[in-house]
Coordinates of C-alpha atoms and ligand atoms in Angstrom, one line a residue:
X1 CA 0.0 0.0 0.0
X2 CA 1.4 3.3 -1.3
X3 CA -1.0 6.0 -0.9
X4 CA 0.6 9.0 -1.8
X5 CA 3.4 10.5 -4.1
X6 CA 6.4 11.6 -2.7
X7 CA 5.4 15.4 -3.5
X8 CA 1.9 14.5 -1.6
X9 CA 4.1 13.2 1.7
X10 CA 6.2 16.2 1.9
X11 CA 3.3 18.1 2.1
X12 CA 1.5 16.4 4.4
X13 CA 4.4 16.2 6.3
X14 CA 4.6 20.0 6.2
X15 CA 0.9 20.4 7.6
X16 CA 1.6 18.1 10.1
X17 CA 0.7 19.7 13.6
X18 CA 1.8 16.9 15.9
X19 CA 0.9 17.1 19.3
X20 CA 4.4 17.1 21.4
X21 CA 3.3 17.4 25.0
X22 CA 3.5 15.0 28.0
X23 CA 0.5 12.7 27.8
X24 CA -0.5 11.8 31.3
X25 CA -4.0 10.8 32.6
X26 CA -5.6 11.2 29.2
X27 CA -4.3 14.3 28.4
X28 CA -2.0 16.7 26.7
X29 CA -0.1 18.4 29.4
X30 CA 3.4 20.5 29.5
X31 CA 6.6 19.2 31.9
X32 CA 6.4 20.9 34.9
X33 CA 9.3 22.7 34.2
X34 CA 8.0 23.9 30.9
X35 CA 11.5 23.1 29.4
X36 CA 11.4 21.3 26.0
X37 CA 13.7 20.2 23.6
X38 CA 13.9 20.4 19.2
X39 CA 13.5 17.3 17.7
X40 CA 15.1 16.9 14.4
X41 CA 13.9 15.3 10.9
X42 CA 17.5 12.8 9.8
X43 CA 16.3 13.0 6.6
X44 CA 17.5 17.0 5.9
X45 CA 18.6 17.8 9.9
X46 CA 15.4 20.2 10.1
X47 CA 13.6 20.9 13.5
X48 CA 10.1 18.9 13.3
X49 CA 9.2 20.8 16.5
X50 CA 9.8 21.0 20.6
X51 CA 8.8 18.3 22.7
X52 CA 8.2 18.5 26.2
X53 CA 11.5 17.8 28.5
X54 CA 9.4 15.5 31.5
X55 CA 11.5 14.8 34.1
X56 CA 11.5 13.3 37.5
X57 CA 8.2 15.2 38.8
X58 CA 6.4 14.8 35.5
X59 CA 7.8 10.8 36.0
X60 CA 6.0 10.7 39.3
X61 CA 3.1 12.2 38.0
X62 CA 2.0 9.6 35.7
X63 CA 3.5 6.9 37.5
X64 CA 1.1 7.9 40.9
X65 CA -1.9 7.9 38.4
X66 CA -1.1 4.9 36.3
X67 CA -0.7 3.5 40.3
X68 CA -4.0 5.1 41.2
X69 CA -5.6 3.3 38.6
X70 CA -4.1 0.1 38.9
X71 CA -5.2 0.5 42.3
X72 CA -8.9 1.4 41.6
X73 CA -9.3 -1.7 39.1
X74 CA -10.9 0.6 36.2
X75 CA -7.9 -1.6 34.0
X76 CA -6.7 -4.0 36.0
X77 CA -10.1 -5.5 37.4
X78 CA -12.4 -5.2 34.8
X79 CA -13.8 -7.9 32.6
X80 CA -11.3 -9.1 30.3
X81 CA -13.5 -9.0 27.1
X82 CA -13.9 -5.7 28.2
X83 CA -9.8 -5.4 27.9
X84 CA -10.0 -7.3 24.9
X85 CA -12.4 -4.7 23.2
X86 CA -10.6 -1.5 23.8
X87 CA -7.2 -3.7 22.6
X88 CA -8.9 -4.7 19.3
X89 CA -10.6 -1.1 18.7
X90 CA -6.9 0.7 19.2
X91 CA -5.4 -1.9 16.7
X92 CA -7.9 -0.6 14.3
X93 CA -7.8 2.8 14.9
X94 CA -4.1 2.4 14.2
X95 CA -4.7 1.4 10.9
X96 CA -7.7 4.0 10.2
X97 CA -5.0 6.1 11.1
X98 CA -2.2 4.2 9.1
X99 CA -0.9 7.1 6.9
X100 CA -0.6 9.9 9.7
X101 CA 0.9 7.1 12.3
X102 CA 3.4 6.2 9.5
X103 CA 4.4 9.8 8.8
X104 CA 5.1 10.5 12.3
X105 CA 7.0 7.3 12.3
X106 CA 9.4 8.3 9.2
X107 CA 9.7 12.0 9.7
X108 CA 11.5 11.6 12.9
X109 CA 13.6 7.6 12.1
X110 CA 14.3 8.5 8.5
X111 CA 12.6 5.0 8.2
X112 CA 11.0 4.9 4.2
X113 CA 7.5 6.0 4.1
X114 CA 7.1 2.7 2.6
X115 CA 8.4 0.4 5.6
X116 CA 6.6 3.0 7.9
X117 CA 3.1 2.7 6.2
X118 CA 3.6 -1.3 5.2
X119 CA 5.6 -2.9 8.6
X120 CA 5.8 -0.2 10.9
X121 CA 2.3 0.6 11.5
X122 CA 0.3 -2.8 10.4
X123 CA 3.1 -4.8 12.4
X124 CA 2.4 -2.6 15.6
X125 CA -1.1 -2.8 14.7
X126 CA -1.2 -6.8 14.8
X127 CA 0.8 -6.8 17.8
X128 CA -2.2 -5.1 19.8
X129 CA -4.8 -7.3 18.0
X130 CA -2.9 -10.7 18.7
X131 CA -2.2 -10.2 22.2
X132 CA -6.2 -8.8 22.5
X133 CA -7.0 -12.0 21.4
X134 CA -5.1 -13.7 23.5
X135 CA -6.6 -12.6 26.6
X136 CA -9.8 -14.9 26.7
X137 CA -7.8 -17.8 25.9
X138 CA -5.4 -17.8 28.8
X139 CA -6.2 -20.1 31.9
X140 CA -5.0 -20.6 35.5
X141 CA -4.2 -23.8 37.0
X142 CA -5.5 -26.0 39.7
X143 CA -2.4 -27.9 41.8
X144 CA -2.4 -31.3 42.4
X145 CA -2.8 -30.6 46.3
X146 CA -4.4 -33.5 48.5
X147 CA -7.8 -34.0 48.6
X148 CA -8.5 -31.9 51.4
X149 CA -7.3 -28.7 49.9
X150 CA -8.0 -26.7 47.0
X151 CA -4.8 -25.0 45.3
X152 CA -5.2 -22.4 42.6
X153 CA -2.1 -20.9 40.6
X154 CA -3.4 -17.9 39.3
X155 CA -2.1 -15.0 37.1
X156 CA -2.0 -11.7 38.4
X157 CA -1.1 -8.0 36.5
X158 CA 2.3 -6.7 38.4
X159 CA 0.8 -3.1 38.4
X160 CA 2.8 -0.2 37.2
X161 CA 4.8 -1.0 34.3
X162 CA 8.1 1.4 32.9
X163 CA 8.7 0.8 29.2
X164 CA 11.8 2.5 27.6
X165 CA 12.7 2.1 24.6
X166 CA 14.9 3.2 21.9
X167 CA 14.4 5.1 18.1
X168 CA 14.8 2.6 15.7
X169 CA 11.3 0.8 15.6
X170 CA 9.6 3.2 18.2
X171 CA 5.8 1.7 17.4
X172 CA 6.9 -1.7 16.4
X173 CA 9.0 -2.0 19.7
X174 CA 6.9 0.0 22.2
X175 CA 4.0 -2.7 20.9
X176 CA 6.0 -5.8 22.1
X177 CA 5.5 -4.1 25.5
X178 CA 2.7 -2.5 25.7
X179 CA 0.1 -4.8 23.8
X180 CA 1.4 -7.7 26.9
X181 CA 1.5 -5.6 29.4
X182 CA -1.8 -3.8 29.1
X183 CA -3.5 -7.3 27.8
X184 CA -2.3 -8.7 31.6
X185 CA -4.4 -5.5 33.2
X186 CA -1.1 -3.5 34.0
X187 CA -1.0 0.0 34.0
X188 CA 2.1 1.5 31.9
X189 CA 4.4 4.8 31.6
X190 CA 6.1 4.9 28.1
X191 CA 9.4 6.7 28.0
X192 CA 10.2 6.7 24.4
X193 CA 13.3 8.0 22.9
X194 CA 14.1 11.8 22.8
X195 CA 14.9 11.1 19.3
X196 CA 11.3 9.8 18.2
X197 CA 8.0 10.4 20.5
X198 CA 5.9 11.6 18.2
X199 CA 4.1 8.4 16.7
X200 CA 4.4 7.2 20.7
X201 CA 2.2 10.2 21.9
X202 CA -0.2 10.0 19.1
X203 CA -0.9 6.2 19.7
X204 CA -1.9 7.5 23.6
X205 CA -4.4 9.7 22.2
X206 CA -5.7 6.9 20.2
X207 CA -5.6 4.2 23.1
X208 CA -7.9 6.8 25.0
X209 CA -10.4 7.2 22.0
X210 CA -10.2 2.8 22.4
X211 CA -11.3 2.8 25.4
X212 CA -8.4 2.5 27.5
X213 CA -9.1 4.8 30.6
X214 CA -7.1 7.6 31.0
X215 CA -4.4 6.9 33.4
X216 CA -3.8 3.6 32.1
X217 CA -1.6 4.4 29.5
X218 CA 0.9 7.7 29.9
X219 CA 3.3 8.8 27.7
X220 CA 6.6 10.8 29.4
X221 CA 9.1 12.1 27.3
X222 CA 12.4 13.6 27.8
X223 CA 15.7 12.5 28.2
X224 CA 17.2 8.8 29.3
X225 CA 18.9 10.7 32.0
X226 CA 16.7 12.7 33.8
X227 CA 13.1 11.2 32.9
X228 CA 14.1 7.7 32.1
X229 CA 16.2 7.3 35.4
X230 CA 13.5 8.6 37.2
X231 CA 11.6 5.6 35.8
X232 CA 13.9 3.2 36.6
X233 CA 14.1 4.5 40.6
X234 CA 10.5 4.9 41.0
X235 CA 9.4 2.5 43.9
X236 CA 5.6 2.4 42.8
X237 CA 7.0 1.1 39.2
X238 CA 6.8 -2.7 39.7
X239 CA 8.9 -3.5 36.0
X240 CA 11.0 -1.9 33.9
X241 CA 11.2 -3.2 30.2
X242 CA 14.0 -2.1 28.1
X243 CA 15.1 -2.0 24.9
X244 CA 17.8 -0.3 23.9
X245 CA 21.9 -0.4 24.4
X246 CA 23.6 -2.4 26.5
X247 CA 25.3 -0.4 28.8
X248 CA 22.0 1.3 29.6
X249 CA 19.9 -1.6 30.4
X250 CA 23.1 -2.2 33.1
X251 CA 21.9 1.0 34.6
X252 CA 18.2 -0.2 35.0
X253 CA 19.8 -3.2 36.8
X254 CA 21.5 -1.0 39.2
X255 CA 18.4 1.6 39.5
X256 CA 16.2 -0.9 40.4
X257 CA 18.5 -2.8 42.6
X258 CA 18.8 1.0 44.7
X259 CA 15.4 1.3 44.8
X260 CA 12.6 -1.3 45.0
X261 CA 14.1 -4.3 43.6
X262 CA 11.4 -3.9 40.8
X263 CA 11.6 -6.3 38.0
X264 CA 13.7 -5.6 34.9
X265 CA 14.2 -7.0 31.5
X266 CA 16.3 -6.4 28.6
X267 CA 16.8 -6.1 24.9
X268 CA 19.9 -5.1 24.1
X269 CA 22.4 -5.3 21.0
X270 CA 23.3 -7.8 19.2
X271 CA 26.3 -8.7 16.3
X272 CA 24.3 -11.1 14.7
X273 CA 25.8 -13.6 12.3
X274 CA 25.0 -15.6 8.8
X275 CA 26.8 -18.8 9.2
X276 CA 26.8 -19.8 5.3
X277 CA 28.1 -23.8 4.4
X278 CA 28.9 -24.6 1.3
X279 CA 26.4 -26.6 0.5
X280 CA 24.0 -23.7 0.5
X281 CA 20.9 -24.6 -1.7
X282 CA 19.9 -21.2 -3.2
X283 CA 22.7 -18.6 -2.8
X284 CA 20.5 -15.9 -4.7
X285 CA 18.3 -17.1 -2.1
X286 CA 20.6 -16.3 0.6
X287 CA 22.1 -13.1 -1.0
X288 CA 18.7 -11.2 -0.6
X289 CA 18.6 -12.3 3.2
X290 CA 22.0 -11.2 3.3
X291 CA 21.6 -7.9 2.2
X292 CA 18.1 -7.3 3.2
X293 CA 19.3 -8.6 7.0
X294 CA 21.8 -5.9 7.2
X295 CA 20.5 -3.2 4.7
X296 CA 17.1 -2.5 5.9
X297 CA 16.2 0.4 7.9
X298 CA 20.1 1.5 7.2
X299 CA 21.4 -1.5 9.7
X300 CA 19.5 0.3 12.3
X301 CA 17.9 -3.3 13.9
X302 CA 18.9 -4.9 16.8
X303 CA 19.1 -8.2 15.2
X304 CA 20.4 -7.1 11.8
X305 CA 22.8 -9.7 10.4
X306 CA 25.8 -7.5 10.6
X307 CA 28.1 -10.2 10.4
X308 CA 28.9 -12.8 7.6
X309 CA 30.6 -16.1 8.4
X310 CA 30.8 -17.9 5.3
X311 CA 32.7 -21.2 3.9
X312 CA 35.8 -20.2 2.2
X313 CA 34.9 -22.2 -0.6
X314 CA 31.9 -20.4 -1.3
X315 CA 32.7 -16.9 -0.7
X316 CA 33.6 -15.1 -3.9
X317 CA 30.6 -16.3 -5.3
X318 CA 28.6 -15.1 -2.4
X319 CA 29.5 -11.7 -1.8
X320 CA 29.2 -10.8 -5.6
X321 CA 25.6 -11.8 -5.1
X322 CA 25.2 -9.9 -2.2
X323 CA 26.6 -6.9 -3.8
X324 CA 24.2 -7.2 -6.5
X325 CA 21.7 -7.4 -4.3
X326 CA 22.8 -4.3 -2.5
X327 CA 23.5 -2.5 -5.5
X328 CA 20.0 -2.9 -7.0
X329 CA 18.9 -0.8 -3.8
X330 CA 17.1 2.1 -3.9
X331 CA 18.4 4.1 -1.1
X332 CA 17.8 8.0 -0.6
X333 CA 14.8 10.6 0.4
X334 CA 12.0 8.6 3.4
X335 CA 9.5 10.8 1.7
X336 CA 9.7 8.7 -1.9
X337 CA 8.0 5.9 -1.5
X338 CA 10.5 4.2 -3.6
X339 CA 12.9 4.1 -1.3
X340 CA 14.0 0.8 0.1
X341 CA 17.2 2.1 2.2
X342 CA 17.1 5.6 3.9
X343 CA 18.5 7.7 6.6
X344 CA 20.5 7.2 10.0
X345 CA 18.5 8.2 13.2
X346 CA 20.7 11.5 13.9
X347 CA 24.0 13.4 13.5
X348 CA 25.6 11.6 16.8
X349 CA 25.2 8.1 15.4
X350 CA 25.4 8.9 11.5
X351 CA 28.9 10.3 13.2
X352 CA 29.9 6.5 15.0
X353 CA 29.1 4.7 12.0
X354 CA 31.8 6.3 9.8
X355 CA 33.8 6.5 12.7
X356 CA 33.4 2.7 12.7
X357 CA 34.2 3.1 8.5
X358 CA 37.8 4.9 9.7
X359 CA 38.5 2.1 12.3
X360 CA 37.5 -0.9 9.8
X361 CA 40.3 1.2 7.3
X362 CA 43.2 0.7 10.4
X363 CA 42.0 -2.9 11.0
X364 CA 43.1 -3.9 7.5
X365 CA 39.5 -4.2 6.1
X366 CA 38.8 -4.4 2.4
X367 CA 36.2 -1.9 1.5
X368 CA 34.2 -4.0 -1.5
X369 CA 31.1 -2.3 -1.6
X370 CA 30.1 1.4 -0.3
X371 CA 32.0 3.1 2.8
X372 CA 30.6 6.4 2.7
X373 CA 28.5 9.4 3.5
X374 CA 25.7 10.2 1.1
X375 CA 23.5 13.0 0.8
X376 CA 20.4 12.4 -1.5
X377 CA 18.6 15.1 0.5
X378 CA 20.6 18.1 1.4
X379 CA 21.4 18.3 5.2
X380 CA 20.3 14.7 5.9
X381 CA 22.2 11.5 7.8
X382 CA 22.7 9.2 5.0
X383 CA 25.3 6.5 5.0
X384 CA 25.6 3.6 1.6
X385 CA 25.2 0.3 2.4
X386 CA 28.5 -1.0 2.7
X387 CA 30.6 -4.8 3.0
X388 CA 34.0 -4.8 4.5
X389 CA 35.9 -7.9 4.2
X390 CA 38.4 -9.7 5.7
X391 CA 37.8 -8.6 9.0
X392 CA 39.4 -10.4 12.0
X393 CA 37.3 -11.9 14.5
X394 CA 39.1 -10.1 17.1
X395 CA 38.8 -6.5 15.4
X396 CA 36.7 -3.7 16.6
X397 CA 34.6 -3.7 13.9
X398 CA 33.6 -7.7 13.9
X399 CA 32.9 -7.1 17.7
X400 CA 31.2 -3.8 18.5
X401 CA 27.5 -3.0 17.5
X402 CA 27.7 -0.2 14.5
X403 CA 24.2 -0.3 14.0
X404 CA 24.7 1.1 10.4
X405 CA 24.3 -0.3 7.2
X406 CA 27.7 -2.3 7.1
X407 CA 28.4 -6.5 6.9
X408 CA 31.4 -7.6 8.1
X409 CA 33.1 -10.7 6.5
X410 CA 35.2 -13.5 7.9
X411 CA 35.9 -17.1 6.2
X412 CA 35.7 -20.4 7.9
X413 CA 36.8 -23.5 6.5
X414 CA 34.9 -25.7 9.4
X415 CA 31.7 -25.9 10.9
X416 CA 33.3 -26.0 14.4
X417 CA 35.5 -23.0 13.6
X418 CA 32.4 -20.9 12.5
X419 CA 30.2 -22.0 15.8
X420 CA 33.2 -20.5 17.6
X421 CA 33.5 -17.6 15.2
X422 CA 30.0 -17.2 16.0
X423 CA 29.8 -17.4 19.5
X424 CA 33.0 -15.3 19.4
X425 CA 31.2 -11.6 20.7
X426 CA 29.6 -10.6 24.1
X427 CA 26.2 -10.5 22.2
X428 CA 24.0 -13.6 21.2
X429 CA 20.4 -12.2 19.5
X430 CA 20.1 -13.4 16.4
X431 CA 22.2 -15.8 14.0
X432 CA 21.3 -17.9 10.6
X433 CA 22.6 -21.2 9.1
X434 CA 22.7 -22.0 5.8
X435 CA 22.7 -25.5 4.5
X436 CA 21.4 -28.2 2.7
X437 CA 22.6 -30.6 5.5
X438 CA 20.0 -31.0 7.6
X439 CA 21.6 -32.7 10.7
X440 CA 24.4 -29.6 10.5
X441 CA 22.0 -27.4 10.8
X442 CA 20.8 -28.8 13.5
X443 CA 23.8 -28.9 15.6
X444 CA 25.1 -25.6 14.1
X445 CA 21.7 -23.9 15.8
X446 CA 22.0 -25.7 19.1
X447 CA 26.0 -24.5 19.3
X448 CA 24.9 -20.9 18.7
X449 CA 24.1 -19.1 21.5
X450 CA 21.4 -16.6 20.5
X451 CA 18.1 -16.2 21.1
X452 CA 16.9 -16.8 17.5
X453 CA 18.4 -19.2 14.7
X454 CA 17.0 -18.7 11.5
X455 CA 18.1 -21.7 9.3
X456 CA 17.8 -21.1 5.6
X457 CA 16.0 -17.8 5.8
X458 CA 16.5 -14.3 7.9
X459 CA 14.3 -11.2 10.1
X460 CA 11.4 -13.4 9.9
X461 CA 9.6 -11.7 12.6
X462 CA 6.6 -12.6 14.1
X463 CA 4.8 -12.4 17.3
X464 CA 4.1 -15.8 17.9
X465 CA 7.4 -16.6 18.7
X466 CA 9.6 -14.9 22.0
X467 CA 12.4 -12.7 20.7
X468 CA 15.2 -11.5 23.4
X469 CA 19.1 -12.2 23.7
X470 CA 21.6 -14.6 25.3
X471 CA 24.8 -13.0 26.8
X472 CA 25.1 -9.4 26.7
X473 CA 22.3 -9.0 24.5
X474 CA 20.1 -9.1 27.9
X475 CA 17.6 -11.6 28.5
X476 CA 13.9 -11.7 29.6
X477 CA 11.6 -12.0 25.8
X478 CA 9.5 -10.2 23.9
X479 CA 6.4 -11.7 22.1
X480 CA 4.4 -14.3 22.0
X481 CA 2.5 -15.6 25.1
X482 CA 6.1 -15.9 27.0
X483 CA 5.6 -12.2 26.9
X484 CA 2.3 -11.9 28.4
X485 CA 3.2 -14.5 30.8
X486 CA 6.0 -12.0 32.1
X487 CA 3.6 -9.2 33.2
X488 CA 2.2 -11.7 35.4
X489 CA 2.9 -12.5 39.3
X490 CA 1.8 -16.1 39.7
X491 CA -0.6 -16.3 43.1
X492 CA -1.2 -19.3 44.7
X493 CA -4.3 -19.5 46.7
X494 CA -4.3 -22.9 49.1
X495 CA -8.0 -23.4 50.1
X496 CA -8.4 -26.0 53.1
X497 CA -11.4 -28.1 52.5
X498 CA -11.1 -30.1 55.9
X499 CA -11.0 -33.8 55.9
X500 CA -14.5 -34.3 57.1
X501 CA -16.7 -36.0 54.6
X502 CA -19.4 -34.2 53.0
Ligands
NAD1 P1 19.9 3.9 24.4 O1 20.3 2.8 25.3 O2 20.8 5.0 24.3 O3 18.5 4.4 24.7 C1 17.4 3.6 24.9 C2 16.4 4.3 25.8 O4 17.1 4.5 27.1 C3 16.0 5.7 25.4 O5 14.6 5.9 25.7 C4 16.9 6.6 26.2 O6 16.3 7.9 26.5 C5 17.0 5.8 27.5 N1 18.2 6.2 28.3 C6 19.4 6.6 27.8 N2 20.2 6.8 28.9 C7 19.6 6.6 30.0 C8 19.9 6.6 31.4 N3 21.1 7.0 31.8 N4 19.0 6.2 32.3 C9 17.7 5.8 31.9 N5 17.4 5.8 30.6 C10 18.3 6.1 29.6 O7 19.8 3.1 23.0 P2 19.4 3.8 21.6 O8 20.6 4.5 21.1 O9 18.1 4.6 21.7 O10 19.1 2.5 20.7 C11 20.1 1.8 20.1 C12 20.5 0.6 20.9 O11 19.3 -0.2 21.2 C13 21.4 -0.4 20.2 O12 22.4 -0.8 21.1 C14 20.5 -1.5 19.8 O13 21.1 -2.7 19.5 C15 19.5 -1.6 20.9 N6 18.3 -2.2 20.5 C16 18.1 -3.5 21.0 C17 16.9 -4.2 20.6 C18 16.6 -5.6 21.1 O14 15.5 -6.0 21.0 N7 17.6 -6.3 21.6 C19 16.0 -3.6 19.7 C20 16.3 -2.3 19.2 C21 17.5 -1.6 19.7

């Protein structure tokens, strides 16, 4: 679905009026301190607008009333259907509301107005309906307690729940959190990046026209510092869930550890690898995973395959696929709907990624496709897809996260040197095999430790399966029923019936 011409998006995008305050108890409101701060378009540097700077008072603000609530039951306690219904009604406002949502989305990410309008906003969108769904279909449990007792298990909400989360799939990834924790009855306090909270406070306004009380959902934004620390110490916030970088999600560890011990979870980064055999069936196949896994939204994905591991044997063959792939690209302007590959989140990381480009130069790295700045939109954060090869496993470049449009590529001439090559970084999200050979790939995915193992295929995301990290890449999961499950306390209630005969 394209609905408008490139021409029609810019303008829309220049009528936009988008509503930038704090969004606490079902309404627009300023930070206490009236401070706010520009937030930039990556696609020319412009300012979009100001958005309010909330910070620890505006924090503890919509925390006490998404507690209040909690507390009153007008969420938590109510029929589930009743959950359900508001939950389903949002997911289609969402899409009623596809094109504005998606705008909002790719003015301030750079994502294409294509991904934005086509993933972005009917992924979110599903996300709400499927965990809606879900809620009438979830049961407690009886123990197997002696006859003269009754033991229920019984799933509880945990009450106030903290989401932060990062800029690159602000909708997509606030969804994973929200549509759970809301299903479960919780009430929540988004802290979105300070780099994209537009689409974030938007989809508040809608969850209130849904149905969702006010209260229940609040939207704070501001920086990680100042409002997202507040978050993370508040003692009435029972979890945190966190996606972002991994030194971060350490501090939520030790915030909550200072505080009330609340619950935390993490996704974190990743350095994902394609283990390719030899044997590899379809290597045009395997190419487009290649490039798409580490190409799309400009490498900016947590779980984008920014490393290749492939047979010696095979390689040549490989990469000039991949290049062809990547070459056939259309990268430049998010307003085009043509575009495939666009713009880098902001000056500060379009600045570490060719940083990383100087670094892979003085680590011996061959250049074979790309390396550099572009500009196809005058004052914008663009960077071209790029390979390096023959990178070292134990370089900066085939260790760190760039999160930027660049593969790294390393030979193996065994499949026990490539498990090791893959397990060879502090992260472990994502990884994919590529064989014919079924029992190798078998083994291959159990060696690897990541939370995901794509074999023959790669990014194919969906919510019925959990998503999080091994290692450094945190742990606790996203999606699926695992995730609803984890905005749950389990209560047991032990009922004594009395051995007296009826
Ligand atoms: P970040 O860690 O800088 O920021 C994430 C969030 O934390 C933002 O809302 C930010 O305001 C907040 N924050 C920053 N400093 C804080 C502090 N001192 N106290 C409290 N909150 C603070 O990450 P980013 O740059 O926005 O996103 C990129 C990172 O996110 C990459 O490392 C990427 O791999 C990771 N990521 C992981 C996943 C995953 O699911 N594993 C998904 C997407 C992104």
């Amino acid at each position: 679905m394209n609905k408008f011409t490139k021409e029609q998006w810019l303008q829309k995008a220049k009528d936009l009026k988008p509503k930038a305050d704090l969004f606490i108890n079902g309404e627009f409101v300023p930070a206490a301190s009236n401070e706010r701060f520009e937030t930039l378009s990556p696609r020319d540097g412009s300012v979009i607008t100001t958005v309010a700077r909330g910070a620890e008072i505006d924090i503890d603000n919509a925390v006490r009333i998404a507690h209040q609530r909690f507390e009153e039951g007008v969420w938590s306690r109510i029929d589930p259907r009743e959950r359900q219904k508001a939950l389903y009604r949002l997911s289609e406002l969402m899409l009623e509301n596809a094109a504005e949502l998606a705008l909002l989305e790719a003015i301030e990410t750079g994502h294409p107005i294509g991904d934005a309008l086509n993933v972005d906003v009917p992924s979110a969108a599903r996300t709400y309906r499927w965990y809606a769904e879900a809620i009438d279909k979830v049961y407690d449990q009886i123990a197997p307690a002696p006859v003269s007792a009754l033991a229920l298990i019984s799933r509880e909400p945990l009450g106030v729940i903290g989401a932060v989360v990062p800029w690159n799939y602000p909708l997509i990834i606030s969804a994973w959190k929200l549509a759970p924790a809301l299903a479960a009855g919780n009430s929540v306090v988004l802290k979105p990046s300070e780099d994209t909270n537009l689409s974030s406070l938007r989809l508040a306004e809608l969850a209130i026209e849904a149905g969702i009380p006010a209260g229940v959902l609040n939207v704070v934004t501001g920086y990680g510092a100042e409002a997202g620390q507040a978050l993370g110490r508040h003692p009435l916030v029972d979890k945190i869930t966190f996606t972002g970088s991994p030194g971060v999600g350490k501090m939520f560890q030790k915030y909550a550890g200072e505080s009330n011990g609340k619950q935390v979870a993490l996704e974190l980064g990743g350095k994902s690898p394609h283990i390719v055999f030899e044997d590899v069936e379809d290597i045009e196949a395997c190419a487009s995973a290649i490039a798409w896994g580490i190409f799309y939204n400009a490498g900016q994905t947590c779980h984008g395959g920014s490393r290749l591991l492939v047979h010696e044997a095979i390689k040549d063959r490989l990469l000039e696929a991949v290049i062809r792939v990547g070459a056939a690209l259309v990268t430049g302007d998010p307003m085009d709907p043509k575009t495939q590959v666009s713009a880098i989140v902001n000056k500060k990381q379009h600045t570490r990624v060719l940083e990383y480009l100087e670094i892979a130069k003085q680590e011996n790295a061959n250049v074979i496709f790309g390396g550099n700045a572009h500009q196809p939109v005058a004052g914008g954060y663009f960077i071209e897809p790029t390979i390096l090869d023959n990178v070292k496993i134990n370089s900066r470049i085939a260790q760190e996260e760039i999160f930027g449009p660049v593969l790294a590529v390393t030979t193996f001439k065994t499949a026990k040197e490539a498990v090791e090559l893959a397990n060879g970084t502090e992260y472990g999200l994502a990884a994919s095999v590529w064989t014919q050979d079924i029992t190798l790939a078998h083994k291959v995915a159990k060696a690897v430790r990541a939370g995901t193992v794509w074999v023959n295929t790669y990014d194919v995301s969906d919510i019925i399966v959990p998503f999080g990290g091994f290692k450094n890449s945190g742990f606790g999961r996203d999606r699926s029923l695992h995730a609803l499950d984890s905005y749950t306390a389990l209560k047991t209630t032990w009922i004594n019936l009395g051995n007296e005969p009826i």
